[in-house]
Amino acid sequence: MGHKLLLVEDDEATAAYIVKGMTEEGFTVDRADNGRDGLFLASDGSYDAIVLDRMLPGMDGMAVLGALRAAKIETPVIILSALATPDDRVGGLTSGADDYLVKPFAFAELLARVRLLLRKRGAAESAVTKLTSADLEMDLLSRRVKRGARVIDLQPREFRLLEYFLRHPDQVITRTMLLEGVWDYHFDPGTNVIDVHISRLRKKLDDGGEPILHTIRGAGYRLGPAA
């Protein structure tokens, strides 16, 4: 499955250059041309990486980055900026950016840096062997799921669905995110496949106890304690 990249860049020529290059390299690229739209798109946590211009209309890149990190969205971010002093770089990195690339830049360097961040993120995720939320625990090595002392038997798709939720704790997960992240669909098949699997998973998780998988009307689903 190709990686999903968000580009937040207001300069049309720079944006077209990056979108063309990344698309040719197999990335799916969404683009916002201002900070507020960029924050809105990034807030669902579905992107594998974000390339973020620092000087943006509406809301600057540093404010977007701060809002994402405050919301516990840890998507890797590369800042693009013409501001090139050591203080500028340090400020970007200490504010939560994973990398900082100065304009003008070579596309090959941007691509290499994005790929490095993706490898680091993949290594960090693969090193995790247990995922938890409240009293729910998933052991990725034994593929065992427990809620409290109760062992829950899940089918392979249900296991993958729950794993996706546990990797995005307390975030609102949209249907589109589930279709892409669990079923690897990049289109809506027009079926109730998600509703059926969510219903089955919810029954197994709750089993008469405190609900942990919640429907957020008009938005999607959230795994975690009741708000």
mmCIF file of C-alpha atoms in Angstrom:
data_model
loop_
_atom_site.group_PDB
_atom_site.id
_atom_site.type_symbol
_atom_site.label_atom_id
_atom_site.label_comp_id
_atom_site.label_asym_id
_atom_site.label_seq_id
_atom_site.Cartn_x
_atom_site.Cartn_y
_atom_site.Cartn_z
ATOM 1 C CA MET A 1 0.000 0.000 0.000
ATOM 2 C CA GLY A 2 1.408 3.421 -0.952
ATOM 3 C CA HIS A 3 2.096 6.012 1.693
ATOM 4 C CA LYS A 4 -0.249 8.918 2.234
ATOM 5 C CA LEU A 5 1.348 12.358 2.392
ATOM 6 C CA LEU A 6 -0.121 15.734 3.340
ATOM 7 C CA LEU A 7 1.505 18.816 1.790
ATOM 8 C CA VAL A 8 0.677 22.198 3.350
ATOM 9 C CA GLU A 9 2.196 24.775 0.996
ATOM 10 C CA ASP A 10 0.773 28.042 -0.322
ATOM 11 C CA ASP A 11 3.197 28.585 -3.200
ATOM 12 C CA GLU A 12 1.604 27.071 -6.300
ATOM 13 C CA ALA A 13 4.859 26.346 -8.158
ATOM 14 C CA THR A 14 6.499 24.679 -5.156
ATOM 15 C CA ALA A 15 3.357 22.667 -4.408
ATOM 16 C CA ALA A 16 3.024 21.456 -8.013
ATOM 17 C CA TYR A 17 6.708 20.448 -8.007
ATOM 18 C CA ILE A 18 6.343 18.394 -4.829
ATOM 19 C CA VAL A 19 2.983 16.828 -5.716
ATOM 20 C CA LYS A 20 4.233 15.731 -9.135
ATOM 21 C CA GLY A 21 7.430 14.243 -7.763
ATOM 22 C CA MET A 22 5.827 12.444 -4.831
ATOM 23 C CA THR A 23 2.997 11.083 -6.965
ATOM 24 C CA GLU A 24 5.522 9.678 -9.418
ATOM 25 C CA GLU A 25 7.233 7.982 -6.462
ATOM 26 C CA GLY A 26 3.999 6.202 -5.512
ATOM 27 C CA PHE A 27 2.717 8.510 -2.779
ATOM 28 C CA THR A 28 -0.894 9.596 -2.454
ATOM 29 C CA VAL A 29 -0.703 13.348 -1.862
ATOM 30 C CA ASP A 30 -3.317 15.703 -0.439
ATOM 31 C CA ARG A 31 -2.544 19.406 -0.456
ATOM 32 C CA ALA A 32 -3.743 22.410 1.528
ATOM 33 C CA ASP A 33 -2.752 25.957 0.585
ATOM 34 C CA ASN A 34 -3.261 27.521 4.025
ATOM 35 C CA GLY A 35 -2.626 26.651 7.654
ATOM 36 C CA ARG A 36 -6.224 26.235 8.794
ATOM 37 C CA ASP A 37 -7.124 23.775 6.042
ATOM 38 C CA GLY A 38 -3.842 21.962 6.657
ATOM 39 C CA LEU A 39 -4.628 21.568 10.338
ATOM 40 C CA PHE A 40 -8.138 20.350 9.535
ATOM 41 C CA LEU A 41 -6.813 17.646 7.190
ATOM 42 C CA ALA A 42 -3.942 16.633 9.469
ATOM 43 C CA SER A 43 -6.161 16.330 12.534
ATOM 44 C CA ASP A 44 -7.647 12.979 11.516
ATOM 45 C CA GLY A 45 -4.213 11.376 11.991
ATOM 46 C CA SER A 46 -4.472 9.342 8.785
ATOM 47 C CA TYR A 47 -1.312 10.602 7.068
ATOM 48 C CA ASP A 48 2.013 8.810 7.108
ATOM 49 C CA ALA A 49 3.930 12.102 6.928
ATOM 50 C CA ILE A 50 3.317 15.834 6.599
ATOM 51 C CA VAL A 51 5.387 18.346 4.651
ATOM 52 C CA LEU A 52 4.598 21.710 6.225
ATOM 53 C CA ASP A 53 5.571 25.164 4.985
ATOM 54 C CA ARG A 54 6.456 27.474 7.836
ATOM 55 C CA MET A 55 5.019 30.737 6.492
ATOM 56 C CA LEU A 56 1.373 30.173 5.567
ATOM 57 C CA PRO A 57 -1.726 32.365 5.239
ATOM 58 C CA GLY A 58 -4.410 32.114 7.893
ATOM 59 C CA MET A 59 -2.313 30.158 10.396
ATOM 60 C CA ASP A 60 1.448 29.784 10.241
ATOM 61 C CA GLY A 61 3.181 26.431 10.137
ATOM 62 C CA MET A 62 4.502 26.639 13.689
ATOM 63 C CA ALA A 63 0.968 27.181 15.002
ATOM 64 C CA VAL A 64 -0.283 24.220 12.960
ATOM 65 C CA LEU A 65 2.509 22.051 14.342
ATOM 66 C CA GLY A 66 1.816 23.150 17.909
ATOM 67 C CA ALA A 67 -1.881 22.367 17.567
ATOM 68 C CA LEU A 68 -1.154 18.896 16.183
ATOM 69 C CA ARG A 69 1.258 18.006 18.965
ATOM 70 C CA ALA A 70 -1.123 19.389 21.608
ATOM 71 C CA ALA A 71 -3.788 17.067 20.196
ATOM 72 C CA LYS A 72 -1.366 14.101 20.576
ATOM 73 C CA ILE A 73 -1.134 13.620 16.807
ATOM 74 C CA GLU A 74 2.376 12.280 16.280
ATOM 75 C CA THR A 75 2.457 12.129 12.470
ATOM 76 C CA PRO A 76 6.040 12.851 11.327
ATOM 77 C CA VAL A 77 6.406 16.457 10.130
ATOM 78 C CA ILE A 78 9.054 18.007 7.907
ATOM 79 C CA ILE A 79 9.068 21.794 7.969
ATOM 80 C CA LEU A 80 9.916 23.622 4.739
ATOM 81 C CA SER A 81 11.132 27.168 5.213
ATOM 82 C CA ALA A 82 13.226 29.933 3.738
ATOM 83 C CA LEU A 83 14.172 30.812 7.338
ATOM 84 C CA ALA A 84 17.587 29.233 7.589
ATOM 85 C CA THR A 85 19.384 30.445 10.727
ATOM 86 C CA PRO A 86 20.371 27.927 13.430
ATOM 87 C CA ASP A 87 17.773 29.500 15.741
ATOM 88 C CA ASP A 88 15.071 28.982 13.106
ATOM 89 C CA ARG A 89 15.992 25.314 12.730
ATOM 90 C CA VAL A 90 16.229 24.710 16.456
ATOM 91 C CA GLY A 91 12.915 26.453 17.026
ATOM 92 C CA GLY A 92 11.192 24.238 14.495
ATOM 93 C CA LEU A 93 12.632 21.034 15.885
ATOM 94 C CA THR A 94 11.977 21.885 19.530
ATOM 95 C CA SER A 95 8.368 22.737 18.637
ATOM 96 C CA GLY A 96 7.770 19.159 17.539
ATOM 97 C CA ALA A 97 8.997 18.892 13.954
ATOM 98 C CA ASP A 98 10.882 15.736 13.009
ATOM 99 C CA ASP A 99 12.993 17.434 10.345
ATOM 100 C CA TYR A 100 13.631 20.884 8.892
ATOM 101 C CA LEU A 101 14.485 21.510 5.241
ATOM 102 C CA VAL A 102 15.526 24.937 3.982
ATOM 103 C CA LYS A 103 14.215 26.422 0.727
ATOM 104 C CA PRO A 104 15.310 26.250 -2.022
ATOM 105 C CA PHE A 105 15.748 22.478 -1.871
ATOM 106 C CA ALA A 106 16.341 19.558 -4.211
ATOM 107 C CA PHE A 107 13.393 17.187 -4.580
ATOM 108 C CA ALA A 108 15.723 14.189 -4.170
ATOM 109 C CA GLU A 109 16.697 15.421 -0.712
ATOM 110 C CA LEU A 110 13.070 15.966 0.330
ATOM 111 C CA LEU A 111 12.177 12.479 -0.881
ATOM 112 C CA ALA A 112 15.108 10.942 0.992
ATOM 113 C CA ARG A 113 14.143 12.715 4.201
ATOM 114 C CA VAL A 114 10.487 11.666 3.929
ATOM 115 C CA ARG A 115 11.498 8.054 3.350
ATOM 116 C CA LEU A 116 13.868 8.153 6.334
ATOM 117 C CA LEU A 117 11.071 9.380 8.600
ATOM 118 C CA LEU A 118 8.780 6.628 7.328
ATOM 119 C CA ARG A 119 11.428 3.984 8.028
ATOM 120 C CA LYS A 120 11.954 5.318 11.538
ATOM 121 C CA ARG A 121 8.234 5.362 12.201
ATOM 122 C CA GLY A 122 7.826 1.832 10.861
ATOM 123 C CA ALA A 123 10.681 0.581 13.039
ATOM 124 C CA ALA A 124 9.197 2.233 16.114
ATOM 125 C CA GLU A 125 5.773 0.718 15.465
ATOM 126 C CA SER A 126 7.170 -2.744 14.803
ATOM 127 C CA ALA A 127 9.102 -2.590 18.097
ATOM 128 C CA VAL A 128 5.823 -2.259 20.009
ATOM 129 C CA THR A 129 4.498 -5.644 21.120
ATOM 130 C CA LYS A 130 1.519 -4.586 23.242
ATOM 131 C CA LEU A 131 -1.215 -2.024 22.614
ATOM 132 C CA THR A 132 -3.580 -0.879 25.355
ATOM 133 C CA SER A 133 -6.557 1.363 26.015
ATOM 134 C CA ALA A 134 -8.091 1.481 29.485
ATOM 135 C CA ASP A 135 -8.480 -2.198 30.529
ATOM 136 C CA LEU A 136 -8.162 -3.487 26.948
ATOM 137 C CA GLU A 137 -4.864 -5.092 25.954
ATOM 138 C CA MET A 138 -3.633 -6.551 22.658
ATOM 139 C CA ASP A 139 -0.484 -8.674 22.487
ATOM 140 C CA LEU A 140 0.818 -8.460 18.923
ATOM 141 C CA LEU A 141 3.198 -11.398 19.314
ATOM 142 C CA SER A 142 0.742 -13.944 20.698
ATOM 143 C CA ARG A 143 -2.199 -12.220 18.924
ATOM 144 C CA ARG A 144 -4.101 -12.407 22.188
ATOM 145 C CA VAL A 145 -6.680 -9.819 23.210
ATOM 146 C CA LYS A 146 -7.912 -9.341 26.772
ATOM 147 C CA ARG A 147 -10.258 -6.964 28.506
ATOM 148 C CA GLY A 148 -9.468 -7.167 32.157
ATOM 149 C CA ALA A 149 -9.147 -10.892 32.851
ATOM 150 C CA ARG A 150 -11.462 -11.861 29.982
ATOM 151 C CA VAL A 151 -9.855 -13.261 26.831
ATOM 152 C CA ILE A 152 -11.545 -12.102 23.619
ATOM 153 C CA ASP A 153 -11.524 -14.321 20.554
ATOM 154 C CA LEU A 154 -11.307 -12.250 17.363
ATOM 155 C CA GLN A 155 -11.395 -13.159 13.692
ATOM 156 C CA PRO A 156 -8.403 -11.904 11.618
ATOM 157 C CA ARG A 157 -10.260 -8.877 10.230
ATOM 158 C CA GLU A 158 -11.633 -7.989 13.660
ATOM 159 C CA PHE A 159 -8.111 -8.207 15.079
ATOM 160 C CA ARG A 160 -6.783 -5.869 12.376
ATOM 161 C CA LEU A 161 -9.670 -3.476 12.954
ATOM 162 C CA LEU A 162 -9.024 -3.359 16.700
ATOM 163 C CA GLU A 163 -5.290 -2.945 16.134
ATOM 164 C CA TYR A 164 -6.009 0.104 13.968
ATOM 165 C CA PHE A 165 -8.115 1.652 16.728
ATOM 166 C CA LEU A 166 -5.471 0.881 19.363
ATOM 167 C CA ARG A 167 -2.803 2.566 17.258
ATOM 168 C CA HIS A 168 -4.999 5.702 17.174
ATOM 169 C CA PRO A 169 -6.240 5.865 20.790
ATOM 170 C CA ASP A 170 -8.904 8.422 21.655
ATOM 171 C CA GLN A 171 -8.945 9.763 18.081
ATOM 172 C CA VAL A 172 -12.083 9.987 15.978
ATOM 173 C CA ILE A 173 -11.578 7.441 13.183
ATOM 174 C CA THR A 174 -13.548 8.076 10.009
ATOM 175 C CA ARG A 175 -14.983 5.475 7.664
ATOM 176 C CA THR A 176 -12.486 6.543 5.000
ATOM 177 C CA MET A 177 -9.597 5.928 7.395
ATOM 178 C CA LEU A 178 -10.911 2.426 8.146
ATOM 179 C CA LEU A 179 -11.474 1.598 4.478
ATOM 180 C CA GLU A 180 -7.900 2.617 3.630
ATOM 181 C CA GLY A 181 -6.132 1.419 6.775
ATOM 182 C CA VAL A 182 -7.923 -1.896 7.407
ATOM 183 C CA TRP A 183 -9.395 -2.954 4.064
ATOM 184 C CA ASP A 184 -6.862 -1.214 1.786
ATOM 185 C CA TYR A 185 -9.723 0.288 -0.223
ATOM 186 C CA HIS A 186 -9.124 3.690 -1.776
ATOM 187 C CA PHE A 187 -12.785 4.018 -2.684
ATOM 188 C CA ASP A 188 -16.101 3.478 -0.926
ATOM 189 C CA PRO A 189 -17.457 0.063 -1.969
ATOM 190 C CA GLY A 190 -20.967 1.195 -1.083
ATOM 191 C CA THR A 191 -21.568 -1.682 1.338
ATOM 192 C CA ASN A 192 -22.133 -1.918 5.082
ATOM 193 C CA VAL A 193 -18.912 -3.890 5.619
ATOM 194 C CA ILE A 194 -17.639 -1.419 8.236
ATOM 195 C CA ASP A 195 -20.930 -1.340 10.160
ATOM 196 C CA VAL A 196 -21.063 -5.137 10.296
ATOM 197 C CA HIS A 197 -17.510 -5.505 11.588
ATOM 198 C CA ILE A 198 -17.844 -2.630 14.069
ATOM 199 C CA SER A 199 -21.032 -4.202 15.451
ATOM 200 C CA ARG A 200 -19.379 -7.608 15.873
ATOM 201 C CA LEU A 201 -16.257 -6.115 17.438
ATOM 202 C CA ARG A 202 -18.259 -3.942 19.835
ATOM 203 C CA LYS A 203 -20.263 -6.948 21.097
ATOM 204 C CA LYS A 204 -17.105 -8.905 21.765
ATOM 205 C CA LEU A 205 -15.348 -6.021 23.495
ATOM 206 C CA ASP A 206 -18.237 -4.925 25.693
ATOM 207 C CA ASP A 207 -19.974 -8.231 26.509
ATOM 208 C CA GLY A 208 -22.327 -6.411 28.861
ATOM 209 C CA GLY A 209 -19.600 -4.270 30.415
ATOM 210 C CA GLU A 210 -18.616 -0.628 30.072
ATOM 211 C CA PRO A 211 -18.660 0.446 26.389
ATOM 212 C CA ILE A 212 -15.213 1.223 24.983
ATOM 213 C CA LEU A 213 -15.898 1.533 21.230
ATOM 214 C CA HIS A 214 -18.063 4.596 20.626
ATOM 215 C CA THR A 215 -19.914 5.897 17.572
ATOM 216 C CA ILE A 216 -19.400 9.620 17.042
ATOM 217 C CA ARG A 217 -22.485 10.685 15.128
ATOM 218 C CA GLY A 218 -21.673 12.160 11.735
ATOM 219 C CA ALA A 219 -17.928 11.707 12.226
ATOM 220 C CA GLY A 220 -16.869 8.100 12.806
ATOM 221 C CA TYR A 221 -15.762 6.007 15.773
ATOM 222 C CA ARG A 222 -13.520 6.358 18.829
ATOM 223 C CA LEU A 223 -11.885 3.735 21.026
ATOM 224 C CA GLY A 224 -11.369 4.656 24.657
ATOM 225 C CA PRO A 225 -13.174 5.395 27.913
ATOM 226 C CA ALA A 226 -16.429 7.310 27.665
ATOM 227 C CA ALA A 227 -15.781 11.050 27.306
#
